[in-house]
PDB file of C-alpha atoms and ligand atoms in Angstrom:
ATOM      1  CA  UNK E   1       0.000   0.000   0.000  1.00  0.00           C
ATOM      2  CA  UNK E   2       2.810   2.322   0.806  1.00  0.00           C
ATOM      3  CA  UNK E   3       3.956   2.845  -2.807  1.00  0.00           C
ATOM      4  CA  UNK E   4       0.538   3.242  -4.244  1.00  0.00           C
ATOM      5  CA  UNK E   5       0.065   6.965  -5.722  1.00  0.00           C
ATOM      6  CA  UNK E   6      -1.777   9.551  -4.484  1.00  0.00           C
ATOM      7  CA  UNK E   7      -4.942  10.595  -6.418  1.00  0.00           C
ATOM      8  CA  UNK E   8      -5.647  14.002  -6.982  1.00  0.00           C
ATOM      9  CA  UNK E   9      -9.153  15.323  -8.756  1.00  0.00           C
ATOM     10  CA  UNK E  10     -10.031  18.211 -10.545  1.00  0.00           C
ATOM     11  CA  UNK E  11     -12.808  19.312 -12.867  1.00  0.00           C
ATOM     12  CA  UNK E  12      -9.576  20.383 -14.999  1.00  0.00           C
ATOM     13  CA  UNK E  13      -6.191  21.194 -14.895  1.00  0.00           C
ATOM     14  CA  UNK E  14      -7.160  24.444 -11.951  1.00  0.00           C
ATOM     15  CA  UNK E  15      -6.265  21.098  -9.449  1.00  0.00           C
ATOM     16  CA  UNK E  16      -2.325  21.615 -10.785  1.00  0.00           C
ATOM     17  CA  UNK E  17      -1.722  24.463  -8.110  1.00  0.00           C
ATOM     18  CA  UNK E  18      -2.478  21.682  -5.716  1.00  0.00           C
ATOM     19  CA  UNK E  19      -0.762  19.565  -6.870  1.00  0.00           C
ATOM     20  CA  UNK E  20       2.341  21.775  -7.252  1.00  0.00           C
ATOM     21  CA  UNK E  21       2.210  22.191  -3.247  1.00  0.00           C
ATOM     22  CA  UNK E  22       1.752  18.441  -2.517  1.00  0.00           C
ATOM     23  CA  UNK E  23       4.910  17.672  -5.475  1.00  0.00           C
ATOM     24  CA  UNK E  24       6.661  20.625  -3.021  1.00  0.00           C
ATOM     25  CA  UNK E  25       6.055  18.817   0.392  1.00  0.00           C
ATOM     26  CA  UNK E  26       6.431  15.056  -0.823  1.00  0.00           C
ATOM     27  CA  UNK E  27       8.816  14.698  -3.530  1.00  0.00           C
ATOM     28  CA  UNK E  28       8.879  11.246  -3.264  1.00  0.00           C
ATOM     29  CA  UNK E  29       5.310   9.945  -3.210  1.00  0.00           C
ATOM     30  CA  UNK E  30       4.193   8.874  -6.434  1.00  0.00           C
ATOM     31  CA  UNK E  31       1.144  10.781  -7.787  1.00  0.00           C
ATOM     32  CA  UNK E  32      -1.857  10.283 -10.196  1.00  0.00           C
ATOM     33  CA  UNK E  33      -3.814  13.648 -10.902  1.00  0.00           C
ATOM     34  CA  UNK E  34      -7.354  13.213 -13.124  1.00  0.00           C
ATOM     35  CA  UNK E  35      -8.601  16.360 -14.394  1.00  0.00           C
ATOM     36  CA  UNK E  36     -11.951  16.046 -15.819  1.00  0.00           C
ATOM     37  CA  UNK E  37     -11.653  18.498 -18.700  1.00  0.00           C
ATOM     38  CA  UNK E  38     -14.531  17.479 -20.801  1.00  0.00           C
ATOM     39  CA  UNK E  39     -16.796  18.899 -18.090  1.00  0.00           C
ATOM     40  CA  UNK E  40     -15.311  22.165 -16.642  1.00  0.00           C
ATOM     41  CA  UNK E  41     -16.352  24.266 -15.122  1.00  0.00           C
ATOM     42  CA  UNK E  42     -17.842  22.209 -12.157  1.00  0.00           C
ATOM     43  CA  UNK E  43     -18.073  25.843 -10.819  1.00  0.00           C
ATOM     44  CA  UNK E  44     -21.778  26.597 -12.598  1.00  0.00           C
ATOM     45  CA  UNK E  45     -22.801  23.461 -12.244  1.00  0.00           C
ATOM     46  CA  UNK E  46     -25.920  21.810  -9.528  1.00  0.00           C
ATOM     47  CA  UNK E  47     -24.785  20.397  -6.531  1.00  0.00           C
ATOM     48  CA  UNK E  48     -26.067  16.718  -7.852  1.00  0.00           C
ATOM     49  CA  UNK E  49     -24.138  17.071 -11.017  1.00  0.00           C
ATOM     50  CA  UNK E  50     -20.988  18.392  -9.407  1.00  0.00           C
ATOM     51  CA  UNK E  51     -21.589  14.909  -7.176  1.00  0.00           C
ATOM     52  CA  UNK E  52     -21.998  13.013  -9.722  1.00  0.00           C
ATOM     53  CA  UNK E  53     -19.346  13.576 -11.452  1.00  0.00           C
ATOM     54  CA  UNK E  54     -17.090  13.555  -8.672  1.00  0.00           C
ATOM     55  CA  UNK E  55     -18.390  10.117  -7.779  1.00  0.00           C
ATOM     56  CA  UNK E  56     -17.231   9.182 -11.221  1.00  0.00           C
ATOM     57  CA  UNK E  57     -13.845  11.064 -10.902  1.00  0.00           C
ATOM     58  CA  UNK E  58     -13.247   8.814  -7.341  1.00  0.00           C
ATOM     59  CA  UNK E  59     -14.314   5.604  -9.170  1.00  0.00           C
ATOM     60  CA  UNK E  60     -11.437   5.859 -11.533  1.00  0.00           C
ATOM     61  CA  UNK E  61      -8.890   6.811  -9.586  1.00  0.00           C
ATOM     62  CA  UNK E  62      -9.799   3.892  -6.866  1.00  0.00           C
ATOM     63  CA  UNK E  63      -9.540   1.665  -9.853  1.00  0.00           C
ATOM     64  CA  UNK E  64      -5.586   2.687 -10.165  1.00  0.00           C
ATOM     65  CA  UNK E  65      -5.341   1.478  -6.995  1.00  0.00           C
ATOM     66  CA  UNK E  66      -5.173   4.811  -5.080  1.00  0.00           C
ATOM     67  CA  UNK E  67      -3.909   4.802  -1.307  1.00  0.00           C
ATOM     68  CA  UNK E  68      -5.376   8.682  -0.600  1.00  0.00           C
ATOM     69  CA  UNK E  69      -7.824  10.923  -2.321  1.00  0.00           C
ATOM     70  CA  UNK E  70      -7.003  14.330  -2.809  1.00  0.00           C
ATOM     71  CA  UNK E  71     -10.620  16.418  -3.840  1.00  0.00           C
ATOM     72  CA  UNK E  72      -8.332  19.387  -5.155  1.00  0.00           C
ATOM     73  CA  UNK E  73     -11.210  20.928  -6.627  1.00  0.00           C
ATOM     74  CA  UNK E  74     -13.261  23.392  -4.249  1.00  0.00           C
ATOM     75  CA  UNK E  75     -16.672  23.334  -5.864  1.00  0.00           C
ATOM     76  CA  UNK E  76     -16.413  19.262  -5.852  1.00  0.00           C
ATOM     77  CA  UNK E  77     -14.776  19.563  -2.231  1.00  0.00           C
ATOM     78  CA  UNK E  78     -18.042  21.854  -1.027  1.00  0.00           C
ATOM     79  CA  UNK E  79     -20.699  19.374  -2.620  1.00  0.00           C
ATOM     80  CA  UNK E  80     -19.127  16.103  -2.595  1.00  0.00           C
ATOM     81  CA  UNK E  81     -16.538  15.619   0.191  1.00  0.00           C
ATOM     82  CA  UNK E  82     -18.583  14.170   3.198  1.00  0.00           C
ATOM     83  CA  UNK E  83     -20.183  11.277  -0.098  1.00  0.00           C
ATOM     84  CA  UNK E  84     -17.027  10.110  -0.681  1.00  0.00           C
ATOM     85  CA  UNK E  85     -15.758   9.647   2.698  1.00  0.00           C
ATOM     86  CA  UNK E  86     -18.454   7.582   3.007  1.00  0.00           C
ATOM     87  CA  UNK E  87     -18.674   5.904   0.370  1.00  0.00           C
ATOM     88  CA  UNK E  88     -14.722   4.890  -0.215  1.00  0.00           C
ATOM     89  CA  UNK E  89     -14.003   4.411   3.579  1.00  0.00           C
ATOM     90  CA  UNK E  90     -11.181   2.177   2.634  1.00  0.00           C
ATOM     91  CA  UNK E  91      -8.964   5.347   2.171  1.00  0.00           C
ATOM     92  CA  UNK E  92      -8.631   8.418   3.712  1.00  0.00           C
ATOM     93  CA  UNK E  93     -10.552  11.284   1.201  1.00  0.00           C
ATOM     94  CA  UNK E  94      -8.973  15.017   2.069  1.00  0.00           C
ATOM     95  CA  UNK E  95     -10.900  18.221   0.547  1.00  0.00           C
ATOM     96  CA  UNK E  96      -9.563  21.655   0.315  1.00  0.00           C
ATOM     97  CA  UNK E  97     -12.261  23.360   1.817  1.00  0.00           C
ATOM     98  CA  UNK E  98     -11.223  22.420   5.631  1.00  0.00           C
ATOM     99  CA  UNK E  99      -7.861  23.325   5.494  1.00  0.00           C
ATOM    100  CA  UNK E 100      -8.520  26.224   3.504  1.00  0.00           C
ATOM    101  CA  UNK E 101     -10.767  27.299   6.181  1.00  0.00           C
ATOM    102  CA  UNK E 102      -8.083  26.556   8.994  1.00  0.00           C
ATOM    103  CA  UNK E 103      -5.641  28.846   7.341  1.00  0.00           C
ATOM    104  CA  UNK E 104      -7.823  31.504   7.108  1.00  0.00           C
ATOM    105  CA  UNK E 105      -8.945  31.492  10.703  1.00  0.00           C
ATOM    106  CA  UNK E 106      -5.531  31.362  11.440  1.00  0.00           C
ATOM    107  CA  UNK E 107      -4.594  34.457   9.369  1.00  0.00           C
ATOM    108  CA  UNK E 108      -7.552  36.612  10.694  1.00  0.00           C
ATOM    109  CA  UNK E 109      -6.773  37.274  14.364  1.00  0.00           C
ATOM    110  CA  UNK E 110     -10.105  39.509  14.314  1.00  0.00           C
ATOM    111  CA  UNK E 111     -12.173  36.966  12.596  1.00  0.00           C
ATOM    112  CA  UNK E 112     -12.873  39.155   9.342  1.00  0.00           C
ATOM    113  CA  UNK E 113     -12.529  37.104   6.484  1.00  0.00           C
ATOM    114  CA  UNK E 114     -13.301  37.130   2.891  1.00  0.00           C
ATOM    115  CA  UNK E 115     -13.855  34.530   0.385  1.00  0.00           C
ATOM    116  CA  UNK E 116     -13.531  34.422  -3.279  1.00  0.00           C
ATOM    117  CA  UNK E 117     -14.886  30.993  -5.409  1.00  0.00           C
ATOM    118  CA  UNK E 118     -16.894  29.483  -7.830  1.00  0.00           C
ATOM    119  CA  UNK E 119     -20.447  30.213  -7.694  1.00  0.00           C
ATOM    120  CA  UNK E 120     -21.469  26.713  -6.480  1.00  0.00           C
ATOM    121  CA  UNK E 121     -18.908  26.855  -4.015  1.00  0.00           C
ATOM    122  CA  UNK E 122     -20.071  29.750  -2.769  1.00  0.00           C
ATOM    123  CA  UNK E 123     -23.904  29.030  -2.751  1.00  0.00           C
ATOM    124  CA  UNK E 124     -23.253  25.641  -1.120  1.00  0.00           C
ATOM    125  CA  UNK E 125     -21.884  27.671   1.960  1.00  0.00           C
ATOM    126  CA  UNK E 126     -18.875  25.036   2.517  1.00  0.00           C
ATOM    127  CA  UNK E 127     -16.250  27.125   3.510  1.00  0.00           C
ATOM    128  CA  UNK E 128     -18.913  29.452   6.029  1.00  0.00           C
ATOM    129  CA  UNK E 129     -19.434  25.837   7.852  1.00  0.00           C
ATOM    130  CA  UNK E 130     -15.890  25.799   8.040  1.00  0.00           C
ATOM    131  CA  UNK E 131     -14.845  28.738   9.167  1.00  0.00           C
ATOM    132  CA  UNK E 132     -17.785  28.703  11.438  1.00  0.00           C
ATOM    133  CA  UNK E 133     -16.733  25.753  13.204  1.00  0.00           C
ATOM    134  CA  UNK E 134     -13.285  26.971  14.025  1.00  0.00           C
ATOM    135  CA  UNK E 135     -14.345  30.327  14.802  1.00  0.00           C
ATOM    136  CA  UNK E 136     -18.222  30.996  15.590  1.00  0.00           C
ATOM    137  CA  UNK E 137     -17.788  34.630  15.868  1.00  0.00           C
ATOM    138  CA  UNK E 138     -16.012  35.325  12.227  1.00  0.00           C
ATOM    139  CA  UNK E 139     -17.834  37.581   9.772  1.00  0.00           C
ATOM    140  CA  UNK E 140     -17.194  36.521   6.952  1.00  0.00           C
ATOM    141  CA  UNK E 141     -18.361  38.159   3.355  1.00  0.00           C
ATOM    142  CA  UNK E 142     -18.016  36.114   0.185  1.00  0.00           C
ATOM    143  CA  UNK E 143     -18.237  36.974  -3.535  1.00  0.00           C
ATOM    144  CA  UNK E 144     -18.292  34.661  -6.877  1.00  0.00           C
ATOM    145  CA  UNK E 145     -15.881  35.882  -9.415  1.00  0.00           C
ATOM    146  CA  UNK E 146     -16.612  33.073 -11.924  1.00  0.00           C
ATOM    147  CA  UNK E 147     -14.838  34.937 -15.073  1.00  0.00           C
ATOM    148  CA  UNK E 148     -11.313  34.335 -13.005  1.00  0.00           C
ATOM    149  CA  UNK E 149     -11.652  30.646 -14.213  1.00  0.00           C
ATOM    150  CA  UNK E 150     -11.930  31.548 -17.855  1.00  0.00           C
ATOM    151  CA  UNK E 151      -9.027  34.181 -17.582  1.00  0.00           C
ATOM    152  CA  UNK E 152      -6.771  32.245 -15.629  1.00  0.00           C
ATOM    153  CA  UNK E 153      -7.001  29.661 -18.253  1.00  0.00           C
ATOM    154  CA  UNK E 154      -6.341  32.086 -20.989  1.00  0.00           C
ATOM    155  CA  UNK E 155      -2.979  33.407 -19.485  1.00  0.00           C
ATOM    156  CA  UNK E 156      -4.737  37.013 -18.651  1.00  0.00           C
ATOM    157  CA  UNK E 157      -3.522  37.009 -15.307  1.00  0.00           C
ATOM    158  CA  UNK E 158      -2.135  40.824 -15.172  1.00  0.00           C
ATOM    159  CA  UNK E 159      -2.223  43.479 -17.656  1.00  0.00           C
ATOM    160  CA  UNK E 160      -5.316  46.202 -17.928  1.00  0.00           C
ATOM    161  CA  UNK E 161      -8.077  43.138 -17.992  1.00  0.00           C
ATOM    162  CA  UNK E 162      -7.410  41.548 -15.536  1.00  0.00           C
ATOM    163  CA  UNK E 163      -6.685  44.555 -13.058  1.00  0.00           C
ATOM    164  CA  UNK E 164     -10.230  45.838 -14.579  1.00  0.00           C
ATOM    165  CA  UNK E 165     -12.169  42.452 -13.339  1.00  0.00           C
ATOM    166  CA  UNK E 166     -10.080  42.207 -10.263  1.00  0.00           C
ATOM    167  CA  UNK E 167     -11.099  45.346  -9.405  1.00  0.00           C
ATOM    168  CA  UNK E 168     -14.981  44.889 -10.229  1.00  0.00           C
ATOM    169  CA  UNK E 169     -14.827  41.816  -8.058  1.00  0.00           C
ATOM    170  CA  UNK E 170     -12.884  42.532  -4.747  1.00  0.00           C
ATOM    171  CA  UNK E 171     -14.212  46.775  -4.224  1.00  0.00           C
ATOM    172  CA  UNK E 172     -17.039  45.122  -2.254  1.00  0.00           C
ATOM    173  CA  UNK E 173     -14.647  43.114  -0.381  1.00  0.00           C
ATOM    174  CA  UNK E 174     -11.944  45.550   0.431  1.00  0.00           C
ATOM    175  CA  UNK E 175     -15.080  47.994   1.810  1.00  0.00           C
ATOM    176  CA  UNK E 176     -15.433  45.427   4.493  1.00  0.00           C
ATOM    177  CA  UNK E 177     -11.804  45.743   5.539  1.00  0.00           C
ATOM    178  CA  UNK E 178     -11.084  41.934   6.099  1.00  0.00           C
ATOM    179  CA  UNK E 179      -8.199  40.289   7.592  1.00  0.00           C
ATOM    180  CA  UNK E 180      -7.567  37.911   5.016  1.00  0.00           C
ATOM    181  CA  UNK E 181      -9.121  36.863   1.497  1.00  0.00           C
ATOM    182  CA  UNK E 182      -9.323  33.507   1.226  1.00  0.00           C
ATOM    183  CA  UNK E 183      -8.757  32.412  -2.105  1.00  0.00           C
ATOM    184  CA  UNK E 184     -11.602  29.548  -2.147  1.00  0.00           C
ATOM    185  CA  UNK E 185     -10.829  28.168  -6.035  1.00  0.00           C
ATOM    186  CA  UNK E 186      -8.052  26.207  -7.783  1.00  0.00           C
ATOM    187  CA  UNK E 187      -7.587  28.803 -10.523  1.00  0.00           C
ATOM    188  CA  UNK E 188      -7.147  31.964  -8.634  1.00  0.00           C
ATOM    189  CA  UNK E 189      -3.521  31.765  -7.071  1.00  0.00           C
ATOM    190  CA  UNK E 190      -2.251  32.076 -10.770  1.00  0.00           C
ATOM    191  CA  UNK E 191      -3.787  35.991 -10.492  1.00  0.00           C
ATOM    192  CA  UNK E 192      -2.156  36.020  -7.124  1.00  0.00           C
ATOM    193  CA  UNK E 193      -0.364  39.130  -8.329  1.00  0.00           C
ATOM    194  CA  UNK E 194      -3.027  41.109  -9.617  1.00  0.00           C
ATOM    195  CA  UNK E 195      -5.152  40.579  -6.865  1.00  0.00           C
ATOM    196  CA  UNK E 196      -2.407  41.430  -4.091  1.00  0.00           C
ATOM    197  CA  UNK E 197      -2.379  44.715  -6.312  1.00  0.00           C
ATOM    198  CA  UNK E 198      -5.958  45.103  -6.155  1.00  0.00           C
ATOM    199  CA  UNK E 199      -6.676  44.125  -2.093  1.00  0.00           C
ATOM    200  CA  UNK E 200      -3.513  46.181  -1.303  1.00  0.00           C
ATOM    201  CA  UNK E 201      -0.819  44.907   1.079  1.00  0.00           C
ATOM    202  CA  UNK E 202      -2.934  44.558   4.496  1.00  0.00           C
ATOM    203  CA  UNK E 203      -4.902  42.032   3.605  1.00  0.00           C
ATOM    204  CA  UNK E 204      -3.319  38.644   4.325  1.00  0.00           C
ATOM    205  CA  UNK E 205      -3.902  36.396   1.123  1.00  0.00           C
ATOM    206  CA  UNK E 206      -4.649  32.843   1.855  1.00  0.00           C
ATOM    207  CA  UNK E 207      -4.436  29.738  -0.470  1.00  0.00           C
ATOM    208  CA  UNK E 208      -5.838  26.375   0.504  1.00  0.00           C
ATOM    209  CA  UNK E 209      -3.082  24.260  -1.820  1.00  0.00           C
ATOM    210  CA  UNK E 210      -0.580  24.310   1.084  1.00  0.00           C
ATOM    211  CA  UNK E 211      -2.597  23.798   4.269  1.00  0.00           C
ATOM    212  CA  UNK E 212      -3.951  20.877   2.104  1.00  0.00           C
ATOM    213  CA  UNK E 213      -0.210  19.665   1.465  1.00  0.00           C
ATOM    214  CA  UNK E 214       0.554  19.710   5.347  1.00  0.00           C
ATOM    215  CA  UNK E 215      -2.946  17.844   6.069  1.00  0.00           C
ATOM    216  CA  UNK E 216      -2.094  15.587   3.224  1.00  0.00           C
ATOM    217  CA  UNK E 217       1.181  14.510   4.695  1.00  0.00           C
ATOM    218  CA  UNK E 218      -0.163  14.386   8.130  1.00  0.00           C
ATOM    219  CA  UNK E 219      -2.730  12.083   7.011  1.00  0.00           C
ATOM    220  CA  UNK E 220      -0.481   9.781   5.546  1.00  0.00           C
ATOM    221  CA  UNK E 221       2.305   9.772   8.647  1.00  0.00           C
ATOM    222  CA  UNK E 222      -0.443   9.293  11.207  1.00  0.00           C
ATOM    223  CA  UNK E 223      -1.756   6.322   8.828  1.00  0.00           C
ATOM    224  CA  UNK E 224       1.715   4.883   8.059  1.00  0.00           C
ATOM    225  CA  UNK E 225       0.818   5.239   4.372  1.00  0.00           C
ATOM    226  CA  UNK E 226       3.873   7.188   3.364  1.00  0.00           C
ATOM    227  CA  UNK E 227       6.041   5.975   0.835  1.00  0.00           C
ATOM    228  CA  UNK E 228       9.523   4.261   1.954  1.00  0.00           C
ATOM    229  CA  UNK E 229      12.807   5.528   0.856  1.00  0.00           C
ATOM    230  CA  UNK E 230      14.512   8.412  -1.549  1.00  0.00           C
ATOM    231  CA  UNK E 231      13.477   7.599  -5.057  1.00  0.00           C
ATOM    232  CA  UNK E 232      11.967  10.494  -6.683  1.00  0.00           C
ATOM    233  CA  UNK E 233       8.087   9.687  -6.989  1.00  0.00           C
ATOM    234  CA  UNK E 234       6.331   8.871 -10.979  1.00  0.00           C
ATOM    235  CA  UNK E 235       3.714  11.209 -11.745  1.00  0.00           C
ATOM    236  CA  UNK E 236       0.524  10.614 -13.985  1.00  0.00           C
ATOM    237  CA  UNK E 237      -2.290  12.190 -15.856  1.00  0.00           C
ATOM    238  CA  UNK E 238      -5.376  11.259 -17.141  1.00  0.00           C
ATOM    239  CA  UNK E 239      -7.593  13.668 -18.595  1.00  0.00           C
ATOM    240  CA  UNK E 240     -11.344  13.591 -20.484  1.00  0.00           C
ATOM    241  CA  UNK E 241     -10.657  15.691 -23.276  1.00  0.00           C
ATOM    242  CA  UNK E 242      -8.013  17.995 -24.854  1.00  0.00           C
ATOM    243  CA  UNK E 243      -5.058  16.084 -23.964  1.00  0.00           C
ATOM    244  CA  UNK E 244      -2.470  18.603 -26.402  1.00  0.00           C
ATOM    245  CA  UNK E 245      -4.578  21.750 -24.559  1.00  0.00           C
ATOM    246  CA  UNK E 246      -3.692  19.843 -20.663  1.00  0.00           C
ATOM    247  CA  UNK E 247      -0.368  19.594 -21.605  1.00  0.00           C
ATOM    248  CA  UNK E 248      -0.037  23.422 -22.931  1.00  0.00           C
ATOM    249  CA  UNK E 249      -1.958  25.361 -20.735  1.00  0.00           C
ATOM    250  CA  UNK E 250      -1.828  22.686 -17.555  1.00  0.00           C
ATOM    251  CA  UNK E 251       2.083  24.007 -16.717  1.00  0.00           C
ATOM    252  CA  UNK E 252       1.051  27.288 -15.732  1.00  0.00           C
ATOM    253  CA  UNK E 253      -1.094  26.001 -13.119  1.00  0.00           C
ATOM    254  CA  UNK E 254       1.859  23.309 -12.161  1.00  0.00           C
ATOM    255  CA  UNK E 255       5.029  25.692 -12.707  1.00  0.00           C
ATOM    256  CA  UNK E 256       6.486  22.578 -14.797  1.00  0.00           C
ATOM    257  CA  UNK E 257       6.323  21.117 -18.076  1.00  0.00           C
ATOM    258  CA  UNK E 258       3.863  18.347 -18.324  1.00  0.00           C
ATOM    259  CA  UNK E 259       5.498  15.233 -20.233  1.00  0.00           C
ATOM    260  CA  UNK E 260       2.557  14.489 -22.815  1.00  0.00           C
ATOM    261  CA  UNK E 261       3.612  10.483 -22.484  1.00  0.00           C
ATOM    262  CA  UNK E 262       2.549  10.621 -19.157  1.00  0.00           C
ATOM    263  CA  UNK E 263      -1.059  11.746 -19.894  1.00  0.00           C
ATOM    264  CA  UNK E 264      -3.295   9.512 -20.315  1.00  0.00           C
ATOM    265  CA  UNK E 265      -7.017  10.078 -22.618  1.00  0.00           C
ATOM    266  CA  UNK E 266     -10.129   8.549 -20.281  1.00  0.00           C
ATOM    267  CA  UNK E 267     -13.965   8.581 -20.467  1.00  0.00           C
ATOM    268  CA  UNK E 268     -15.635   8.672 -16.816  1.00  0.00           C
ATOM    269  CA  UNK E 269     -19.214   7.121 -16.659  1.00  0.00           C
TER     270      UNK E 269
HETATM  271  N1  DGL M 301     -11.786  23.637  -9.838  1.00  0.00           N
HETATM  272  C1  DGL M 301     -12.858  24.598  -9.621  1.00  0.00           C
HETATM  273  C2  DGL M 301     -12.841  25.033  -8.149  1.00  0.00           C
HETATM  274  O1  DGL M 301     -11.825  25.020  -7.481  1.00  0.00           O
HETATM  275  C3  DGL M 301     -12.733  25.794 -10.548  1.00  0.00           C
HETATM  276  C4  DGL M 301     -13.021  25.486 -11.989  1.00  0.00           C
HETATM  277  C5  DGL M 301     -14.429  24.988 -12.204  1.00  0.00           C
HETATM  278  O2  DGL M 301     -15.406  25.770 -12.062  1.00  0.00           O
HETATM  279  O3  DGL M 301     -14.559  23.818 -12.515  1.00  0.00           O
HETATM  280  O4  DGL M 301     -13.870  25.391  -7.647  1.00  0.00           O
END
């Protein structure tokens, strides 16, 4: 079991800046990331659809044999996490949402805290749960910016566009003078820049990829599941649709070339 991969799922290739943090904190596990690109965005999508097809995402990735789940998308973590810890309790199932929500308490000492996500994830009120839990008295304000998915994926990440949607998104937000901005969805730390630039310097910019990396490797110490020995780990692929476009656009979300004979084509049903 110990040298079984680690699967990672995304409703595309937004998963890869999770990825990049768990690469960064366990070189040597090997790792099997599905990215169902036939079907983004999961973001506009119902809850039972987003479930669905995160069912189906699971299903493949237990079929390689799996030894951890990694739900690196946030609208699929928000709709689908508790499902699939019950229904695959042969393997421990980590979202993004809860340790997205830990870092932000953690970064907002007076419990002000924004969020920025998908639409679904945040109409399906995951990451106020969250934060509620930890702290009960947090205000927190949230805000959709769905067209950062789109952008991110077409390289506009600074430049007048993007500093003109930025800015249309997060004036609400800054009004309310949070702590931190959480940024709730896999795309956005690639317009990490332009939204630092936007929020100004105060405001304490959280990302859920590393907290997830840390629970990640807790997860598999306290389990004994982590790999043995030094050997750099094998990383795979396998995508839905648009393998050539996964392999192009995919390493700006990774920071590192993708080797296209390590991507596999799959259907999901
Ligand atoms: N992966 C999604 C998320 O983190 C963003 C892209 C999508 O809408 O599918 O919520």
């Amino acid at each position: 079991m110990n040298e079984a991969a680690i699967g990672i799922f995304d409703s595309g290739m937004g998963g890869l800046t999770v990825m990049r943090a768990l690469l960064d904190r366990l070189p040597n596990e090997n790792f099997v990331y599905l990215g169902d690109t036939a079907r983004l965005p999961y973001g506009t999508k119902s809850g039972e659809t987003v479930l669905r097809y995160a069912r189906q995402a699971a299903d493949a990735l237990i079929e390689r044999d799996v030894k951890l789940l990694v739900i690196a998308c946030n609208t699929a973590s928000a709709y689908a996490l508790g499902a699939l810890q019950i229904a695959i309790p042969s393997i421990p199932v980590v979202g993004v949402i809860e340790p997205g929500a830990e870092a932000a308490c953690a970064a907002a000492p007076n419990g002000r805290i924004a969020v920025i996500a998908t639409e679904g994830t945040v109409n399906g009120g995951a990451y106020l749960r969250a934060i509620r839990q930890r702290n009960p008295r947090a205000s927190i304000i949230q805000k959709a910016c769905p067209l950062f998915v789109p952008m991110a994926e077409e390289g506009l990440t600074d430049g007048g566009i993007a500093a003109a949607v930025t800015q249309h998104y997060l004036a609400p937000l800054k009004s309310a003078a949070p702590d931190c901005l959480v940024l709730g969805c896999t795309h956005f730390p690639v317009l990490k820049n332009t939204i630092r630039d936007v929020i100004g310097s105060e405001i304490a910019i959280v990302d859920s990829a590393a907290t997830t990396a840390r629970a990640v490797k807790a997860t598999l110490e306290s389990k004994s599941l982590a790999r043995n020995g030094l050997a750099p780990g094998e990383r795979k692929f396998l995508v839905t649709d648009a393998l050539e476009r996964f392999v192009r656009v995919g390493q700006v979300f990774l920071d590192a070339a993708i080797d296209p004979a390590a991507v596999e084509l799959i259907d999901l049903h």
